[in-house]
Amino acid sequence: IKAAMAIKVLGTTMESVEKVGVELEKIIRKVPVVDPLTVSAERTVAKPYLIITPDDEKMARYALSRSALMAHVELAVGGKQATTVIEKRERIPVRVRFMRDYRDSILALEELSVPVGKGQVVPLKSLAHIRYERGPQVIKSEESFVTLAVTFDGKKDFSRVRVMEAVLATIDKAQKNKSLVLPHSVTLKPAGSYENHLRAARTLKVIVPLALIIIFLLIYLQFHSVAVTLIIFSGVAVAWAGGFMMIWLYGQSWFMDFSLMGVNMRELLHIQPLNLSVAVWVGFLALFGIATDDGVVMATYLGQLFKKERPTVAQIRQTTIKAGKMRVRACLMTTATTLLALLPILTSRGRGADVMGPMAVPLFGGMALELFTMLVVPVLYSLYQESRLHLHHLSLRIQQHH
């Protein structure tokens, strides 16, 4: 299906499928989130077919076979290739058939002369029945069923997933109240981008948790501590919040509503409301992989400084502040390179921009807010070291008591 959204109608006959398609067209037009001008059901039964049915009883009078009669009709109406003319590299087939005057109407075909032997000829109407019959322009099939599509699109500011879910709910309601009755052999199936969305959603349900688990394991293999790993992993939560904040800002009319050097920032960055599409979730997936970079940089240096035992809480806090100051520049450079690399994607136009743009928005927002991990990770790390110190003192007191 080339359309963004469609409902496939599958059945055994063209007539039943087209009838259901027309009824669906009327129902879908009434859905509030659907643009009624975009609803269209394919019309298949509209093309005239010339049907020539041989009469066996009449042909028997002239000892004429069906194959001989149909071969003559084929030559007269459709023609046969007699030879091929070769001109340099071109090969042009030459077909032979009767002149148009002898085959351009039923009356002309009825008078078409058919040889029956011994130099005798009889008109075609004496040997066969000729008529026109309406038939399909094209026959589409899927899963051994005849297929027809009812295409539509949603109104502005409504996601395609929401539009399709509303359409499916309306169709289900129509079937329950008997305003839409499907023949026994007809079934309905959603298609278009919604079908791709369902397929991608099933994949993301596995990929996103798996990616988070792998990131957690890689950090754990570096630090060999669940507590430190959780502290660094807090960057994912901070970045997650930043991604959703940026998506929310993109839906606000006042966000970046100013001009710089004669260029409107909203137009430059293509700021418009975003839906949680597959591209956006892929952007979040990429964000998870780089959201822990600053935390790893900060925690690595803190771990190096805390290799020596710190006997007091004051010394722990002093060491934490020292490590934070020493690694601010490295964290800023790590985040800045990512943000600068995303600017060309946010401002790009042309092919692929409609996918890459929504993918870069949560990345940009997440990495911008992820800078707060420079504050979050040292504070949590200091809290972790102080807790270890308190537990150590508590264990010593218990030992002395015993």
mmCIF file of C-alpha atoms in Angstrom:
data_model
loop_
_atom_site.group_PDB
_atom_site.id
_atom_site.type_symbol
_atom_site.label_atom_id
_atom_site.label_comp_id
_atom_site.label_asym_id
_atom_site.label_seq_id
_atom_site.Cartn_x
_atom_site.Cartn_y
_atom_site.Cartn_z
ATOM 1 C CA ILE A 1 0.000 0.000 0.000
ATOM 2 C CA LYS A 2 1.512 3.316 -1.076
ATOM 3 C CA ALA A 3 -0.840 5.355 1.118
ATOM 4 C CA ALA A 4 0.141 6.311 4.673
ATOM 5 C CA MET A 5 -2.946 4.622 6.138
ATOM 6 C CA ALA A 6 -5.404 2.150 4.673
ATOM 7 C CA ILE A 7 -7.814 -0.648 5.510
ATOM 8 C CA LYS A 8 -7.433 -3.738 3.334
ATOM 9 C CA VAL A 9 -10.586 -5.639 2.425
ATOM 10 C CA LEU A 10 -9.925 -9.305 1.617
ATOM 11 C CA GLY A 11 -12.564 -11.563 0.102
ATOM 12 C CA THR A 12 -13.309 -14.236 -2.482
ATOM 13 C CA THR A 13 -15.231 -12.174 -5.074
ATOM 14 C CA MET A 14 -14.686 -8.700 -6.506
ATOM 15 C CA GLU A 15 -18.340 -7.735 -6.001
ATOM 16 C CA SER A 16 -18.409 -8.503 -2.258
ATOM 17 C CA VAL A 17 -15.064 -6.798 -1.668
ATOM 18 C CA GLU A 18 -16.079 -3.622 -3.506
ATOM 19 C CA LYS A 19 -19.421 -3.470 -1.695
ATOM 20 C CA VAL A 20 -17.704 -3.608 1.710
ATOM 21 C CA GLY A 21 -15.134 -1.033 0.534
ATOM 22 C CA VAL A 22 -17.864 1.478 -0.370
ATOM 23 C CA GLU A 23 -19.563 0.982 3.019
ATOM 24 C CA LEU A 24 -16.241 1.453 4.807
ATOM 25 C CA GLU A 25 -15.654 4.649 2.871
ATOM 26 C CA LYS A 26 -18.892 6.122 4.277
ATOM 27 C CA ILE A 27 -18.076 5.017 7.834
ATOM 28 C CA ILE A 28 -14.474 6.283 7.865
ATOM 29 C CA ARG A 29 -15.534 9.717 6.565
ATOM 30 C CA LYS A 30 -17.490 10.215 9.808
ATOM 31 C CA VAL A 31 -14.472 9.613 12.102
ATOM 32 C CA PRO A 32 -13.635 13.008 13.734
ATOM 33 C CA VAL A 33 -9.835 12.713 13.401
ATOM 34 C CA VAL A 34 -9.957 11.703 9.713
ATOM 35 C CA ASP A 35 -9.848 14.237 6.883
ATOM 36 C CA PRO A 36 -12.998 13.267 4.909
ATOM 37 C CA LEU A 37 -11.549 14.559 1.618
ATOM 38 C CA THR A 38 -8.763 11.951 1.741
ATOM 39 C CA VAL A 39 -11.015 8.886 2.166
ATOM 40 C CA SER A 40 -11.167 6.819 -0.994
ATOM 41 C CA ALA A 41 -12.121 3.207 -1.706
ATOM 42 C CA GLU A 42 -10.746 1.587 -4.833
ATOM 43 C CA ARG A 43 -13.301 0.968 -7.563
ATOM 44 C CA THR A 44 -12.400 -2.209 -9.398
ATOM 45 C CA VAL A 45 -15.533 -3.339 -11.262
ATOM 46 C CA ALA A 46 -15.749 -0.643 -13.934
ATOM 47 C CA LYS A 47 -14.089 -1.870 -17.121
ATOM 48 C CA PRO A 48 -16.047 -3.386 -20.057
ATOM 49 C CA TYR A 49 -15.022 -6.881 -21.146
ATOM 50 C CA LEU A 50 -15.921 -8.406 -24.520
ATOM 51 C CA ILE A 51 -17.290 -11.906 -23.895
ATOM 52 C CA ILE A 52 -17.540 -14.319 -26.859
ATOM 53 C CA THR A 53 -19.198 -17.606 -25.902
ATOM 54 C CA PRO A 54 -19.140 -20.351 -28.580
ATOM 55 C CA ASP A 55 -22.438 -22.206 -29.174
ATOM 56 C CA ASP A 56 -21.542 -25.912 -29.410
ATOM 57 C CA GLU A 57 -24.829 -26.880 -31.053
ATOM 58 C CA LYS A 58 -24.465 -24.301 -33.855
ATOM 59 C CA MET A 59 -20.779 -25.141 -34.402
ATOM 60 C CA ALA A 60 -21.643 -28.837 -34.727
ATOM 61 C CA ARG A 61 -23.710 -28.068 -37.842
ATOM 62 C CA TYR A 62 -20.525 -26.935 -39.584
ATOM 63 C CA ALA A 63 -18.168 -29.459 -37.956
ATOM 64 C CA LEU A 64 -16.236 -26.559 -36.461
ATOM 65 C CA SER A 65 -14.208 -26.972 -33.269
ATOM 66 C CA ARG A 66 -13.950 -24.449 -30.446
ATOM 67 C CA SER A 67 -10.179 -24.081 -30.904
ATOM 68 C CA ALA A 68 -10.550 -23.272 -34.602
ATOM 69 C CA LEU A 69 -13.239 -20.664 -33.917
ATOM 70 C CA MET A 70 -11.320 -18.967 -31.104
ATOM 71 C CA ALA A 71 -8.103 -18.975 -33.146
ATOM 72 C CA HIS A 72 -9.914 -17.077 -35.907
ATOM 73 C CA VAL A 73 -11.411 -14.596 -33.390
ATOM 74 C CA GLU A 74 -8.006 -14.103 -31.810
ATOM 75 C CA LEU A 75 -6.470 -13.295 -35.183
ATOM 76 C CA ALA A 76 -9.285 -10.882 -36.050
ATOM 77 C CA VAL A 77 -9.497 -8.973 -32.743
ATOM 78 C CA GLY A 78 -6.173 -9.347 -30.937
ATOM 79 C CA GLY A 79 -3.882 -10.180 -33.840
ATOM 80 C CA LYS A 80 -0.888 -12.499 -34.111
ATOM 81 C CA GLN A 81 2.770 -11.778 -34.552
ATOM 82 C CA ALA A 82 3.726 -12.566 -38.135
ATOM 83 C CA THR A 83 7.381 -11.572 -38.172
ATOM 84 C CA THR A 84 9.998 -9.270 -36.654
ATOM 85 C CA VAL A 85 11.608 -6.344 -38.452
ATOM 86 C CA ILE A 86 15.232 -5.704 -37.485
ATOM 87 C CA GLU A 87 16.591 -2.189 -37.849
ATOM 88 C CA LYS A 88 20.121 -1.878 -36.412
ATOM 89 C CA ARG A 89 19.707 -2.617 -32.683
ATOM 90 C CA GLU A 90 15.909 -2.378 -32.751
ATOM 91 C CA ARG A 91 13.609 -5.367 -33.131
ATOM 92 C CA ILE A 92 10.054 -4.432 -34.061
ATOM 93 C CA PRO A 93 7.338 -7.134 -33.919
ATOM 94 C CA VAL A 94 4.826 -7.048 -36.794
ATOM 95 C CA ARG A 95 1.282 -8.127 -35.882
ATOM 96 C CA VAL A 96 -1.480 -9.006 -38.334
ATOM 97 C CA ARG A 97 -5.189 -8.501 -37.573
ATOM 98 C CA PHE A 98 -8.396 -7.300 -39.195
ATOM 99 C CA MET A 99 -8.965 -3.620 -39.920
ATOM 100 C CA ARG A 100 -10.633 -1.581 -37.170
ATOM 101 C CA ASP A 101 -13.929 -1.299 -39.075
ATOM 102 C CA TYR A 102 -14.412 -5.069 -38.724
ATOM 103 C CA ARG A 103 -13.888 -5.205 -34.926
ATOM 104 C CA ASP A 104 -14.735 -1.844 -33.313
ATOM 105 C CA SER A 105 -18.279 -2.755 -32.187
ATOM 106 C CA ILE A 106 -20.489 -5.732 -31.352
ATOM 107 C CA LEU A 107 -22.438 -5.267 -34.591
ATOM 108 C CA ALA A 108 -19.225 -5.415 -36.608
ATOM 109 C CA LEU A 109 -18.035 -8.505 -34.728
ATOM 110 C CA GLU A 110 -21.371 -10.242 -35.248
ATOM 111 C CA GLU A 111 -20.866 -9.914 -39.000
ATOM 112 C CA LEU A 112 -17.282 -11.127 -38.830
ATOM 113 C CA SER A 113 -16.806 -13.861 -41.458
ATOM 114 C CA VAL A 114 -15.666 -17.230 -40.142
ATOM 115 C CA PRO A 115 -14.465 -19.914 -42.629
ATOM 116 C CA VAL A 116 -16.187 -23.268 -42.053
ATOM 117 C CA GLY A 117 -14.627 -25.299 -44.858
ATOM 118 C CA LYS A 118 -15.144 -25.829 -48.614
ATOM 119 C CA GLY A 119 -14.864 -22.106 -49.198
ATOM 120 C CA GLN A 120 -17.915 -21.338 -47.107
ATOM 121 C CA VAL A 121 -18.036 -18.515 -44.552
ATOM 122 C CA VAL A 122 -20.696 -17.713 -41.951
ATOM 123 C CA PRO A 123 -21.046 -14.692 -39.655
ATOM 124 C CA LEU A 124 -19.755 -15.022 -36.128
ATOM 125 C CA LYS A 125 -23.229 -14.417 -34.664
ATOM 126 C CA SER A 126 -24.292 -17.754 -36.172
ATOM 127 C CA LEU A 127 -21.662 -19.598 -34.144
ATOM 128 C CA ALA A 128 -21.329 -17.701 -30.826
ATOM 129 C CA HIS A 129 -23.007 -15.276 -28.445
ATOM 130 C CA ILE A 130 -21.304 -11.859 -28.136
ATOM 131 C CA ARG A 131 -21.837 -9.373 -25.299
ATOM 132 C CA TYR A 132 -20.117 -6.748 -23.149
ATOM 133 C CA GLU A 133 -19.764 -7.338 -19.403
ATOM 134 C CA ARG A 134 -18.434 -5.073 -16.628
ATOM 135 C CA GLY A 135 -15.327 -6.449 -14.969
ATOM 136 C CA PRO A 136 -12.341 -5.417 -12.861
ATOM 137 C CA GLN A 137 -9.745 -2.966 -14.171
ATOM 138 C CA VAL A 138 -7.084 -4.789 -12.167
ATOM 139 C CA ILE A 139 -7.250 -7.754 -9.818
ATOM 140 C CA LYS A 140 -5.130 -7.483 -6.681
ATOM 141 C CA SER A 141 -4.639 -10.553 -4.569
ATOM 142 C CA GLU A 142 -3.028 -11.281 -1.236
ATOM 143 C CA GLU A 143 -2.917 -14.530 0.720
ATOM 144 C CA SER A 144 -5.020 -16.120 -2.072
ATOM 145 C CA PHE A 145 -7.820 -13.545 -1.511
ATOM 146 C CA VAL A 146 -9.007 -10.713 -3.735
ATOM 147 C CA THR A 147 -7.867 -7.432 -2.147
ATOM 148 C CA LEU A 148 -9.157 -3.868 -2.150
ATOM 149 C CA ALA A 149 -7.834 -0.879 -0.163
ATOM 150 C CA VAL A 150 -9.709 1.997 1.479
ATOM 151 C CA THR A 151 -7.116 4.765 1.893
ATOM 152 C CA PHE A 152 -7.375 7.831 4.162
ATOM 153 C CA ASP A 153 -5.336 10.368 6.104
ATOM 154 C CA GLY A 154 -5.757 12.166 9.401
ATOM 155 C CA LYS A 155 -6.322 15.791 10.232
ATOM 156 C CA LYS A 156 -3.422 18.035 11.179
ATOM 157 C CA ASP A 157 -1.897 17.615 14.665
ATOM 158 C CA PHE A 158 -3.131 14.005 14.953
ATOM 159 C CA SER A 159 -0.624 11.159 14.796
ATOM 160 C CA ARG A 160 -1.211 8.378 12.308
ATOM 161 C CA VAL A 161 -1.328 5.811 15.090
ATOM 162 C CA ARG A 162 -4.088 7.737 16.854
ATOM 163 C CA VAL A 163 -6.014 8.153 13.592
ATOM 164 C CA MET A 164 -5.776 4.454 12.756
ATOM 165 C CA GLU A 165 -6.818 3.417 16.270
ATOM 166 C CA ALA A 166 -9.838 5.741 16.041
ATOM 167 C CA VAL A 167 -10.791 4.261 12.653
ATOM 168 C CA LEU A 168 -10.468 0.685 13.916
ATOM 169 C CA ALA A 169 -12.567 1.530 16.985
ATOM 170 C CA THR A 170 -15.269 3.071 14.766
ATOM 171 C CA ILE A 171 -15.305 0.030 12.462
ATOM 172 C CA ASP A 172 -15.556 -2.305 15.466
ATOM 173 C CA LYS A 173 -18.444 -0.245 16.849
ATOM 174 C CA ALA A 174 -20.192 -0.319 13.449
ATOM 175 C CA GLN A 175 -19.903 -4.118 13.335
ATOM 176 C CA LYS A 176 -21.329 -4.453 16.832
ATOM 177 C CA ASN A 177 -24.382 -2.277 16.115
ATOM 178 C CA LYS A 178 -24.893 -4.058 12.750
ATOM 179 C CA SER A 179 -24.457 -0.893 10.653
ATOM 180 C CA LEU A 180 -21.573 -2.735 8.947
ATOM 181 C CA VAL A 181 -22.219 -6.381 8.147
ATOM 182 C CA LEU A 182 -19.311 -8.276 6.616
ATOM 183 C CA PRO A 183 -20.025 -11.262 4.375
ATOM 184 C CA HIS A 184 -18.752 -14.572 5.663
ATOM 185 C CA SER A 185 -15.769 -14.606 3.288
ATOM 186 C CA VAL A 186 -14.662 -10.962 3.809
ATOM 187 C CA THR A 187 -12.079 -9.840 6.387
ATOM 188 C CA LEU A 188 -10.501 -6.460 7.216
ATOM 189 C CA LYS A 189 -6.837 -5.728 7.841
ATOM 190 C CA PRO A 190 -5.070 -2.413 8.718
ATOM 191 C CA ALA A 191 -2.227 -1.460 6.382
ATOM 192 C CA GLY A 192 0.145 1.375 5.517
ATOM 193 C CA SER A 193 2.434 3.123 8.000
ATOM 194 C CA TYR A 194 0.348 1.762 10.910
ATOM 195 C CA GLU A 195 1.397 -1.746 9.916
ATOM 196 C CA ASN A 196 5.033 -0.619 9.953
ATOM 197 C CA HIS A 197 4.471 1.035 13.328
ATOM 198 C CA LEU A 198 3.179 -2.189 14.873
ATOM 199 C CA ARG A 199 6.139 -4.113 13.475
ATOM 200 C CA ALA A 200 8.607 -1.522 14.785
ATOM 201 C CA ALA A 201 6.853 -1.353 18.171
ATOM 202 C CA ARG A 202 7.214 -5.122 18.608
ATOM 203 C CA THR A 203 10.908 -4.813 17.794
ATOM 204 C CA LEU A 204 11.487 -1.847 20.117
ATOM 205 C CA LYS A 205 9.842 -3.690 23.023
ATOM 206 C CA VAL A 206 12.784 -6.089 22.836
ATOM 207 C CA ILE A 207 15.573 -3.763 21.682
ATOM 208 C CA VAL A 208 15.114 -0.946 24.251
ATOM 209 C CA PRO A 209 15.263 -3.147 27.416
ATOM 210 C CA LEU A 210 18.071 -5.181 25.874
ATOM 211 C CA ALA A 211 20.089 -2.014 25.124
ATOM 212 C CA LEU A 212 19.633 -0.759 28.701
ATOM 213 C CA ILE A 213 20.729 -4.114 30.133
ATOM 214 C CA ILE A 214 23.830 -4.213 27.915
ATOM 215 C CA ILE A 215 24.766 -0.626 28.890
ATOM 216 C CA PHE A 216 24.360 -1.527 32.561
ATOM 217 C CA LEU A 217 26.533 -4.642 32.190
ATOM 218 C CA LEU A 218 29.291 -2.766 30.357
ATOM 219 C CA ILE A 219 29.445 -0.127 33.104
ATOM 220 C CA TYR A 220 29.458 -2.857 35.771
ATOM 221 C CA LEU A 221 32.338 -4.672 34.062
ATOM 222 C CA GLN A 222 34.316 -1.426 34.232
ATOM 223 C CA PHE A 223 33.677 -0.536 37.906
ATOM 224 C CA HIS A 224 32.768 -3.954 39.445
ATOM 225 C CA SER A 225 30.236 -2.274 41.754
ATOM 226 C CA VAL A 226 26.466 -2.293 41.471
ATOM 227 C CA ALA A 227 26.192 0.927 43.506
ATOM 228 C CA VAL A 228 28.622 2.858 41.284
ATOM 229 C CA THR A 229 26.946 1.451 38.182
ATOM 230 C CA LEU A 230 23.546 2.671 39.393
ATOM 231 C CA ILE A 231 25.044 6.106 40.140
ATOM 232 C CA ILE A 232 26.379 6.395 36.587
ATOM 233 C CA PHE A 233 23.172 4.906 35.181
ATOM 234 C CA SER A 234 21.294 7.855 36.709
ATOM 235 C CA GLY A 235 22.481 9.777 33.633
ATOM 236 C CA VAL A 236 20.037 7.731 31.553
ATOM 237 C CA ALA A 237 17.117 8.932 33.685
ATOM 238 C CA VAL A 238 18.315 12.553 33.455
ATOM 239 C CA ALA A 239 18.742 12.295 29.682
ATOM 240 C CA TRP A 240 15.350 10.594 29.335
ATOM 241 C CA ALA A 241 13.745 13.567 31.093
ATOM 242 C CA GLY A 242 15.651 15.978 28.857
ATOM 243 C CA GLY A 243 14.441 14.220 25.710
ATOM 244 C CA PHE A 244 10.788 14.487 26.732
ATOM 245 C CA MET A 245 11.255 18.112 27.797
ATOM 246 C CA MET A 246 12.590 18.956 24.342
ATOM 247 C CA ILE A 247 9.660 17.177 22.665
ATOM 248 C CA TRP A 248 7.301 19.211 24.878
ATOM 249 C CA LEU A 249 9.099 22.454 23.970
ATOM 250 C CA TYR A 250 8.788 21.651 20.260
ATOM 251 C CA GLY A 251 5.011 21.663 20.722
ATOM 252 C CA GLN A 252 4.955 25.162 22.275
ATOM 253 C CA SER A 253 4.288 28.121 19.989
ATOM 254 C CA TRP A 254 6.588 30.459 21.960
ATOM 255 C CA PHE A 255 9.662 28.224 21.914
ATOM 256 C CA MET A 256 12.508 29.780 19.826
ATOM 257 C CA ASP A 257 10.034 32.267 18.364
ATOM 258 C CA PHE A 258 12.569 34.943 17.458
ATOM 259 C CA SER A 259 14.785 35.909 14.539
ATOM 260 C CA LEU A 260 18.574 36.073 14.442
ATOM 261 C CA MET A 261 20.236 37.987 11.606
ATOM 262 C CA GLY A 262 16.942 37.935 9.710
ATOM 263 C CA VAL A 263 16.473 34.156 10.087
ATOM 264 C CA ASN A 264 13.530 32.827 12.087
ATOM 265 C CA MET A 265 14.768 30.166 14.499
ATOM 266 C CA ARG A 266 11.566 28.111 14.360
ATOM 267 C CA GLU A 267 11.857 27.814 10.586
ATOM 268 C CA LEU A 268 15.590 27.125 10.741
ATOM 269 C CA LEU A 269 15.190 24.276 13.255
ATOM 270 C CA HIS A 270 11.869 23.022 11.770
ATOM 271 C CA ILE A 271 10.171 23.362 15.142
ATOM 272 C CA GLN A 272 6.699 21.813 15.103
ATOM 273 C CA PRO A 273 4.710 19.443 17.353
ATOM 274 C CA LEU A 274 6.200 15.942 17.432
ATOM 275 C CA ASN A 275 4.458 12.635 17.985
ATOM 276 C CA LEU A 276 6.121 9.642 19.626
ATOM 277 C CA SER A 277 6.929 8.000 16.318
ATOM 278 C CA VAL A 278 9.396 5.182 15.678
ATOM 279 C CA ALA A 279 12.038 7.757 14.688
ATOM 280 C CA VAL A 280 11.696 9.478 18.084
ATOM 281 C CA TRP A 281 12.109 6.186 19.947
ATOM 282 C CA VAL A 282 15.176 5.349 17.880
ATOM 283 C CA GLY A 283 16.536 8.748 18.952
ATOM 284 C CA PHE A 284 15.957 7.801 22.598
ATOM 285 C CA LEU A 285 17.722 4.489 21.951
ATOM 286 C CA ALA A 286 20.777 6.337 20.627
ATOM 287 C CA LEU A 287 20.569 8.722 23.595
ATOM 288 C CA PHE A 288 20.854 5.883 26.118
ATOM 289 C CA GLY A 289 24.213 4.885 24.658
ATOM 290 C CA ILE A 290 25.855 8.291 25.130
ATOM 291 C CA ALA A 291 23.963 9.549 28.205
ATOM 292 C CA THR A 292 26.375 7.781 30.557
ATOM 293 C CA ASP A 293 29.565 9.233 29.037
ATOM 294 C CA ASP A 294 29.884 12.144 31.496
ATOM 295 C CA GLY A 295 29.052 9.869 34.404
ATOM 296 C CA VAL A 296 31.778 7.423 33.393
ATOM 297 C CA VAL A 297 34.337 10.258 33.083
ATOM 298 C CA MET A 298 33.387 11.662 36.492
ATOM 299 C CA ALA A 299 33.117 8.314 38.301
ATOM 300 C CA THR A 300 36.451 7.079 36.915
ATOM 301 C CA TYR A 301 38.319 10.070 38.328
ATOM 302 C CA LEU A 302 36.447 9.876 41.636
ATOM 303 C CA GLY A 303 37.356 6.213 41.920
ATOM 304 C CA GLN A 304 41.028 7.030 41.374
ATOM 305 C CA LEU A 305 40.992 9.666 44.142
ATOM 306 C CA PHE A 306 39.090 7.452 46.591
ATOM 307 C CA LYS A 307 41.554 4.586 46.324
ATOM 308 C CA LYS A 308 43.181 6.062 49.394
ATOM 309 C CA GLU A 309 41.108 5.710 52.530
ATOM 310 C CA ARG A 310 39.271 8.873 53.590
ATOM 311 C CA PRO A 311 38.732 8.746 57.352
ATOM 312 C CA THR A 312 36.265 11.640 57.706
ATOM 313 C CA VAL A 313 33.139 12.900 55.991
ATOM 314 C CA ALA A 314 34.746 16.303 55.446
ATOM 315 C CA GLN A 315 37.626 14.764 53.508
ATOM 316 C CA ILE A 316 35.186 12.759 51.356
ATOM 317 C CA ARG A 317 33.285 15.907 50.429
ATOM 318 C CA GLN A 318 36.475 17.854 49.781
ATOM 319 C CA THR A 319 37.765 15.128 47.473
ATOM 320 C CA THR A 320 34.420 15.011 45.632
ATOM 321 C CA ILE A 321 34.520 18.783 44.994
ATOM 322 C CA LYS A 322 38.118 18.528 43.789
ATOM 323 C CA ALA A 323 37.270 15.727 41.353
ATOM 324 C CA GLY A 324 34.221 17.602 40.073
ATOM 325 C CA LYS A 325 36.271 20.719 39.332
ATOM 326 C CA MET A 326 38.947 18.699 37.554
ATOM 327 C CA ARG A 327 36.503 16.915 35.248
ATOM 328 C CA VAL A 328 34.092 19.753 34.375
ATOM 329 C CA ARG A 329 35.978 20.643 31.185
ATOM 330 C CA ALA A 330 36.118 17.027 29.988
ATOM 331 C CA CYS A 331 32.375 16.559 30.573
ATOM 332 C CA LEU A 332 31.543 19.821 28.833
ATOM 333 C CA MET A 333 33.621 18.848 25.792
ATOM 334 C CA THR A 334 31.993 15.402 25.649
ATOM 335 C CA THR A 335 28.505 16.929 25.613
ATOM 336 C CA ALA A 336 29.381 19.904 23.386
ATOM 337 C CA THR A 337 30.730 17.710 20.576
ATOM 338 C CA THR A 338 27.487 15.718 20.539
ATOM 339 C CA LEU A 339 25.265 18.822 20.553
ATOM 340 C CA LEU A 340 27.250 20.510 17.776
ATOM 341 C CA ALA A 341 27.108 17.349 15.662
ATOM 342 C CA LEU A 342 23.298 17.327 15.955
ATOM 343 C CA LEU A 343 22.793 20.913 14.723
ATOM 344 C CA PRO A 344 23.210 20.068 11.001
ATOM 345 C CA ILE A 345 20.597 17.322 11.382
ATOM 346 C CA LEU A 346 18.106 19.634 13.124
ATOM 347 C CA THR A 347 18.478 22.276 10.392
ATOM 348 C CA SER A 348 18.615 19.896 7.402
ATOM 349 C CA ARG A 349 16.041 19.807 4.622
ATOM 350 C CA GLY A 350 15.346 17.412 1.777
ATOM 351 C CA ARG A 351 15.256 13.652 1.573
ATOM 352 C CA GLY A 352 15.538 11.879 4.918
ATOM 353 C CA ALA A 353 15.098 15.049 7.009
ATOM 354 C CA ASP A 354 11.570 14.013 8.035
ATOM 355 C CA VAL A 355 13.077 10.947 9.735
ATOM 356 C CA MET A 356 16.434 12.238 10.976
ATOM 357 C CA GLY A 357 14.917 15.439 12.438
ATOM 358 C CA PRO A 358 12.556 13.727 14.937
ATOM 359 C CA MET A 359 15.372 11.303 15.745
ATOM 360 C CA ALA A 360 17.745 14.144 16.677
ATOM 361 C CA VAL A 361 15.281 16.107 18.857
ATOM 362 C CA PRO A 362 15.322 13.766 21.921
ATOM 363 C CA LEU A 363 19.077 13.333 21.449
ATOM 364 C CA PHE A 364 19.639 17.085 21.604
ATOM 365 C CA GLY A 365 17.321 17.652 24.571
ATOM 366 C CA GLY A 366 18.644 14.645 26.454
ATOM 367 C CA MET A 367 22.303 15.602 26.038
ATOM 368 C CA ALA A 368 21.574 19.225 26.980
ATOM 369 C CA LEU A 369 19.971 18.192 30.280
ATOM 370 C CA GLU A 370 22.493 15.404 30.761
ATOM 371 C CA LEU A 371 25.022 18.107 31.740
ATOM 372 C CA PHE A 372 23.404 17.975 35.188
ATOM 373 C CA THR A 373 25.072 14.597 35.700
ATOM 374 C CA MET A 374 28.197 16.653 36.471
ATOM 375 C CA LEU A 375 26.338 17.573 39.655
ATOM 376 C CA VAL A 376 24.260 14.430 40.183
ATOM 377 C CA VAL A 377 27.061 11.847 39.880
ATOM 378 C CA PRO A 378 29.522 13.526 42.328
ATOM 379 C CA VAL A 379 26.758 14.086 44.903
ATOM 380 C CA LEU A 380 25.562 10.482 44.692
ATOM 381 C CA TYR A 381 29.153 9.215 44.722
ATOM 382 C CA SER A 382 29.881 11.279 47.840
ATOM 383 C CA LEU A 383 26.726 9.913 49.457
ATOM 384 C CA TYR A 384 27.866 6.383 48.571
ATOM 385 C CA GLN A 385 31.320 6.900 50.144
ATOM 386 C CA GLU A 386 29.819 8.480 53.263
ATOM 387 C CA SER A 387 27.429 5.541 53.613
ATOM 388 C CA ARG A 388 30.356 3.135 53.334
ATOM 389 C CA LEU A 389 32.224 5.145 55.987
ATOM 390 C CA HIS A 390 29.240 5.108 58.360
ATOM 391 C CA LEU A 391 28.794 1.361 57.845
ATOM 392 C CA HIS A 392 32.495 0.838 58.519
ATOM 393 C CA HIS A 393 32.312 2.817 61.789
ATOM 394 C CA LEU A 394 29.137 0.976 62.757
ATOM 395 C CA SER A 395 30.777 -2.407 62.225
ATOM 396 C CA LEU A 396 33.778 -1.321 64.322
ATOM 397 C CA ARG A 397 31.495 -0.265 67.197
ATOM 398 C CA ILE A 398 29.680 -3.590 67.047
ATOM 399 C CA GLN A 399 32.964 -5.471 67.185
ATOM 400 C CA GLN A 400 34.137 -3.390 70.146
ATOM 401 C CA HIS A 401 30.829 -3.982 71.919
ATOM 402 C CA HIS A 402 31.158 -7.755 71.526
#
